């Protein structure tokens, strides 16, 4: 159900964009454009970030939330915001519920997922969020090198990395000048 919803343009006001319109599978479920494009062709103010490994984000409330500005406290809350955004998808949630309830392919999917064919915003959010949590990136060069160095300090150079890759890893984890707050890993 979550996968169908993610790729369905019915979630936008004029049936022109889906979640997948900005989160391209071939680009790691991100948008290669600097600014994503909404349902009427308008540009958003930010890039659609990658959806990979979201299941590891905000575990037990360790981070404030989702989006670049972390305004959504949960993944379920996050997935409904672009649907309602007047630039991105432009849908009212009550209108969306009625619209999807009328589409014959959704009733059996909601029945299978939730035990009844009733469409609700809460169920839409849960289904899409669960689909997003299934998107895992587990076979990167970093994953392989980290597995070989199991238990070692990530600050130590990985044998399988080039000098440039180790420098990038160091900047990401340790920050600039060893100040972790200036490193990517402080937030990511």
mmCIF file of C-alpha atoms in Angstrom:
data_model
loop_
_atom_site.group_PDB
_atom_site.id
_atom_site.type_symbol
_atom_site.label_atom_id
_atom_site.label_comp_id
_atom_site.label_asym_id
_atom_site.label_seq_id
_atom_site.Cartn_x
_atom_site.Cartn_y
_atom_site.Cartn_z
ATOM 1 C CA UNK A 1 0.000 0.000 0.000
ATOM 2 C CA UNK A 2 2.725 2.482 0.930
ATOM 3 C CA UNK A 3 4.596 1.785 -2.292
ATOM 4 C CA UNK A 4 1.452 2.321 -4.393
ATOM 5 C CA UNK A 5 0.707 5.594 -2.595
ATOM 6 C CA UNK A 6 4.324 6.769 -2.994
ATOM 7 C CA UNK A 7 4.194 6.377 -6.790
ATOM 8 C CA UNK A 8 0.570 7.507 -7.306
ATOM 9 C CA UNK A 9 0.003 10.938 -8.875
ATOM 10 C CA UNK A 10 -3.572 10.834 -7.544
ATOM 11 C CA UNK A 11 -2.125 12.278 -4.328
ATOM 12 C CA UNK A 12 -1.663 15.663 -6.023
ATOM 13 C CA UNK A 13 -4.433 18.170 -6.727
ATOM 14 C CA UNK A 14 -4.134 17.988 -10.520
ATOM 15 C CA UNK A 15 -2.841 14.390 -10.748
ATOM 16 C CA UNK A 16 0.578 15.449 -12.070
ATOM 17 C CA UNK A 17 3.048 14.616 -9.286
ATOM 18 C CA UNK A 18 3.620 11.820 -6.811
ATOM 19 C CA UNK A 19 6.086 11.534 -3.954
ATOM 20 C CA UNK A 20 8.329 9.760 -6.464
ATOM 21 C CA UNK A 21 8.232 12.788 -8.772
ATOM 22 C CA UNK A 22 10.731 14.529 -6.478
ATOM 23 C CA UNK A 23 12.264 11.497 -4.770
ATOM 24 C CA UNK A 24 13.713 9.698 -7.788
ATOM 25 C CA UNK A 25 14.643 6.075 -7.273
ATOM 26 C CA UNK A 26 17.575 6.343 -9.718
ATOM 27 C CA UNK A 27 18.987 9.212 -7.616
ATOM 28 C CA UNK A 28 18.870 7.467 -4.245
ATOM 29 C CA UNK A 29 15.279 8.643 -3.724
ATOM 30 C CA UNK A 30 16.408 12.276 -3.831
ATOM 31 C CA UNK A 31 16.042 15.004 -6.430
ATOM 32 C CA UNK A 32 19.080 15.750 -8.602
ATOM 33 C CA UNK A 33 17.668 19.260 -9.213
ATOM 34 C CA UNK A 34 18.611 22.056 -6.823
ATOM 35 C CA UNK A 35 14.929 22.800 -6.197
ATOM 36 C CA UNK A 36 12.095 20.327 -6.662
ATOM 37 C CA UNK A 37 9.111 21.131 -8.882
ATOM 38 C CA UNK A 38 5.551 21.168 -7.556
ATOM 39 C CA UNK A 39 2.222 20.139 -9.079
ATOM 40 C CA UNK A 40 1.719 23.394 -11.006
ATOM 41 C CA UNK A 41 5.351 23.704 -12.092
ATOM 42 C CA UNK A 42 6.461 25.989 -9.284
ATOM 43 C CA UNK A 43 9.873 25.472 -7.719
ATOM 44 C CA UNK A 44 10.147 24.605 -4.054
ATOM 45 C CA UNK A 45 12.549 26.450 -1.773
ATOM 46 C CA UNK A 46 14.646 23.357 -1.055
ATOM 47 C CA UNK A 47 15.921 20.155 -2.597
ATOM 48 C CA UNK A 48 14.037 16.917 -1.917
ATOM 49 C CA UNK A 49 16.485 15.030 0.266
ATOM 50 C CA UNK A 50 17.249 11.315 0.067
ATOM 51 C CA UNK A 51 14.837 8.901 1.692
ATOM 52 C CA UNK A 52 17.408 6.144 2.242
ATOM 53 C CA UNK A 53 17.813 4.821 5.775
ATOM 54 C CA UNK A 54 15.006 6.886 7.331
ATOM 55 C CA UNK A 55 14.267 3.985 9.652
ATOM 56 C CA UNK A 56 17.392 5.005 11.567
ATOM 57 C CA UNK A 57 16.367 8.662 11.898
ATOM 58 C CA UNK A 58 14.852 10.069 15.077
ATOM 59 C CA UNK A 59 15.153 6.802 16.988
ATOM 60 C CA UNK A 60 13.631 7.206 20.438
ATOM 61 C CA UNK A 61 13.425 10.959 19.925
ATOM 62 C CA UNK A 62 17.197 11.398 19.593
ATOM 63 C CA UNK A 63 16.761 14.047 16.888
ATOM 64 C CA UNK A 64 14.131 16.784 16.717
ATOM 65 C CA UNK A 65 12.528 15.672 13.471
ATOM 66 C CA UNK A 66 12.384 15.391 9.696
ATOM 67 C CA UNK A 67 12.906 17.825 6.766
ATOM 68 C CA UNK A 68 15.925 20.082 6.394
ATOM 69 C CA UNK A 69 14.621 22.224 9.257
ATOM 70 C CA UNK A 70 13.448 19.209 11.320
ATOM 71 C CA UNK A 71 9.905 20.622 11.652
ATOM 72 C CA UNK A 72 8.092 17.265 11.462
ATOM 73 C CA UNK A 73 8.408 15.280 14.719
ATOM 74 C CA UNK A 74 7.695 11.863 13.136
ATOM 75 C CA UNK A 75 7.949 10.264 9.720
ATOM 76 C CA UNK A 76 4.165 9.846 9.735
ATOM 77 C CA UNK A 77 3.749 13.606 10.225
ATOM 78 C CA UNK A 78 6.393 14.341 7.604
ATOM 79 C CA UNK A 79 4.769 12.400 4.758
ATOM 80 C CA UNK A 80 1.522 14.369 4.992
ATOM 81 C CA UNK A 81 3.147 17.816 4.779
ATOM 82 C CA UNK A 82 4.190 17.714 1.065
ATOM 83 C CA UNK A 83 0.760 16.319 0.138
ATOM 84 C CA UNK A 84 -0.905 19.379 1.712
ATOM 85 C CA UNK A 85 1.703 21.941 0.663
ATOM 86 C CA UNK A 86 0.168 24.416 -1.792
ATOM 87 C CA UNK A 87 3.296 24.389 -3.934
ATOM 88 C CA UNK A 88 4.249 20.708 -3.798
ATOM 89 C CA UNK A 89 1.079 18.597 -4.156
ATOM 90 C CA UNK A 90 -1.758 20.944 -3.130
ATOM 91 C CA UNK A 91 -4.224 18.461 -1.604
ATOM 92 C CA UNK A 92 -6.581 18.857 1.329
ATOM 93 C CA UNK A 93 -6.401 15.654 3.407
ATOM 94 C CA UNK A 94 -10.186 15.232 3.670
ATOM 95 C CA UNK A 95 -10.506 15.642 -0.110
ATOM 96 C CA UNK A 96 -7.684 13.130 -0.584
ATOM 97 C CA UNK A 97 -9.435 10.574 1.633
ATOM 98 C CA UNK A 98 -12.633 10.873 -0.439
ATOM 99 C CA UNK A 99 -10.680 10.763 -3.714
ATOM 100 C CA UNK A 100 -8.742 7.619 -2.794
ATOM 101 C CA UNK A 101 -11.793 5.893 -1.303
ATOM 102 C CA UNK A 102 -13.460 6.131 -4.743
ATOM 103 C CA UNK A 103 -10.533 4.523 -6.579
ATOM 104 C CA UNK A 104 -11.220 0.762 -6.820
ATOM 105 C CA UNK A 105 -7.608 -0.357 -6.429
ATOM 106 C CA UNK A 106 -7.237 1.215 -2.979
ATOM 107 C CA UNK A 107 -10.012 -0.611 -1.142
ATOM 108 C CA UNK A 108 -8.357 -4.059 -1.279
ATOM 109 C CA UNK A 109 -4.964 -2.551 -0.408
ATOM 110 C CA UNK A 110 -6.300 -0.743 2.670
ATOM 111 C CA UNK A 111 -8.222 -3.905 3.610
ATOM 112 C CA UNK A 112 -5.054 -6.009 3.399
ATOM 113 C CA UNK A 113 -2.973 -3.512 5.354
ATOM 114 C CA UNK A 114 -5.448 -2.400 8.015
ATOM 115 C CA UNK A 115 -8.282 -4.937 8.097
ATOM 116 C CA UNK A 116 -10.871 -2.606 6.537
ATOM 117 C CA UNK A 117 -11.080 -0.665 3.258
ATOM 118 C CA UNK A 118 -11.513 2.685 5.041
ATOM 119 C CA UNK A 119 -9.124 5.373 3.776
ATOM 120 C CA UNK A 120 -7.909 7.915 6.335
ATOM 121 C CA UNK A 121 -5.059 10.398 6.575
ATOM 122 C CA UNK A 122 -3.662 8.442 9.500
ATOM 123 C CA UNK A 123 -3.599 5.240 7.452
ATOM 124 C CA UNK A 124 -2.100 7.008 4.438
ATOM 125 C CA UNK A 125 0.657 8.390 6.670
ATOM 126 C CA UNK A 126 1.339 5.020 8.304
ATOM 127 C CA UNK A 127 1.473 3.183 4.969
ATOM 128 C CA UNK A 128 3.821 5.643 3.248
ATOM 129 C CA UNK A 129 6.044 5.925 6.339
ATOM 130 C CA UNK A 130 6.346 2.150 6.553
ATOM 131 C CA UNK A 131 7.314 1.977 2.877
ATOM 132 C CA UNK A 132 9.961 4.669 3.442
ATOM 133 C CA UNK A 133 11.365 2.730 6.387
ATOM 134 C CA UNK A 134 11.945 -0.199 4.029
ATOM 135 C CA UNK A 135 14.375 1.815 1.866
ATOM 136 C CA UNK A 136 17.776 0.757 3.113
ATOM 137 C CA UNK A 137 21.211 1.377 1.656
ATOM 138 C CA UNK A 138 23.388 -1.366 3.059
ATOM 139 C CA UNK A 139 26.020 -2.227 0.489
ATOM 140 C CA UNK A 140 28.005 0.966 0.002
ATOM 141 C CA UNK A 141 31.786 1.064 -0.047
ATOM 142 C CA UNK A 142 31.602 2.654 3.428
ATOM 143 C CA UNK A 143 29.453 -0.232 4.756
ATOM 144 C CA UNK A 144 31.936 -2.773 3.441
ATOM 145 C CA UNK A 145 34.970 -0.956 4.873
ATOM 146 C CA UNK A 146 33.234 -0.363 8.217
ATOM 147 C CA UNK A 147 32.386 -4.072 8.473
ATOM 148 C CA UNK A 148 36.044 -4.983 7.879
ATOM 149 C CA UNK A 149 37.100 -2.493 10.563
ATOM 150 C CA UNK A 150 34.438 -3.689 13.008
ATOM 151 C CA UNK A 151 35.080 -2.321 16.464
ATOM 152 C CA UNK A 152 37.722 0.114 15.239
ATOM 153 C CA UNK A 153 37.418 3.858 15.697
ATOM 154 C CA UNK A 154 35.878 5.390 12.577
ATOM 155 C CA UNK A 155 38.429 8.193 12.905
ATOM 156 C CA UNK A 156 41.104 5.693 11.821
ATOM 157 C CA UNK A 157 41.647 5.501 8.061
ATOM 158 C CA UNK A 158 39.933 2.599 6.303
ATOM 159 C CA UNK A 159 42.396 0.405 4.396
ATOM 160 C CA UNK A 160 39.999 0.087 1.431
ATOM 161 C CA UNK A 161 39.572 3.864 1.061
ATOM 162 C CA UNK A 162 41.693 6.206 -1.017
ATOM 163 C CA UNK A 163 43.380 9.148 0.714
ATOM 164 C CA UNK A 164 40.626 11.435 -0.588
ATOM 165 C CA UNK A 165 37.868 9.097 0.670
ATOM 166 C CA UNK A 166 39.492 8.889 4.105
ATOM 167 C CA UNK A 167 39.768 12.682 4.214
ATOM 168 C CA UNK A 168 36.071 12.971 3.339
ATOM 169 C CA UNK A 169 35.183 10.401 6.010
ATOM 170 C CA UNK A 170 37.251 12.296 8.552
ATOM 171 C CA UNK A 171 35.598 15.622 7.717
ATOM 172 C CA UNK A 172 32.153 14.003 7.831
ATOM 173 C CA UNK A 173 32.727 12.319 11.218
ATOM 174 C CA UNK A 174 35.301 14.489 13.000
ATOM 175 C CA UNK A 175 34.472 17.855 11.471
ATOM 176 C CA UNK A 176 36.789 20.631 10.482
ATOM 177 C CA UNK A 177 39.803 20.856 12.762
ATOM 178 C CA UNK A 178 38.497 17.953 14.836
ATOM 179 C CA UNK A 179 35.450 19.946 15.983
ATOM 180 C CA UNK A 180 32.580 17.467 15.694
ATOM 181 C CA UNK A 181 29.972 20.245 15.589
ATOM 182 C CA UNK A 182 31.516 21.314 12.266
ATOM 183 C CA UNK A 183 31.151 17.800 10.851
ATOM 184 C CA UNK A 184 28.283 16.324 8.881
ATOM 185 C CA UNK A 185 27.831 13.431 11.325
ATOM 186 C CA UNK A 186 26.813 15.881 14.047
ATOM 187 C CA UNK A 187 23.379 16.023 12.350
ATOM 188 C CA UNK A 188 23.508 13.057 10.004
#
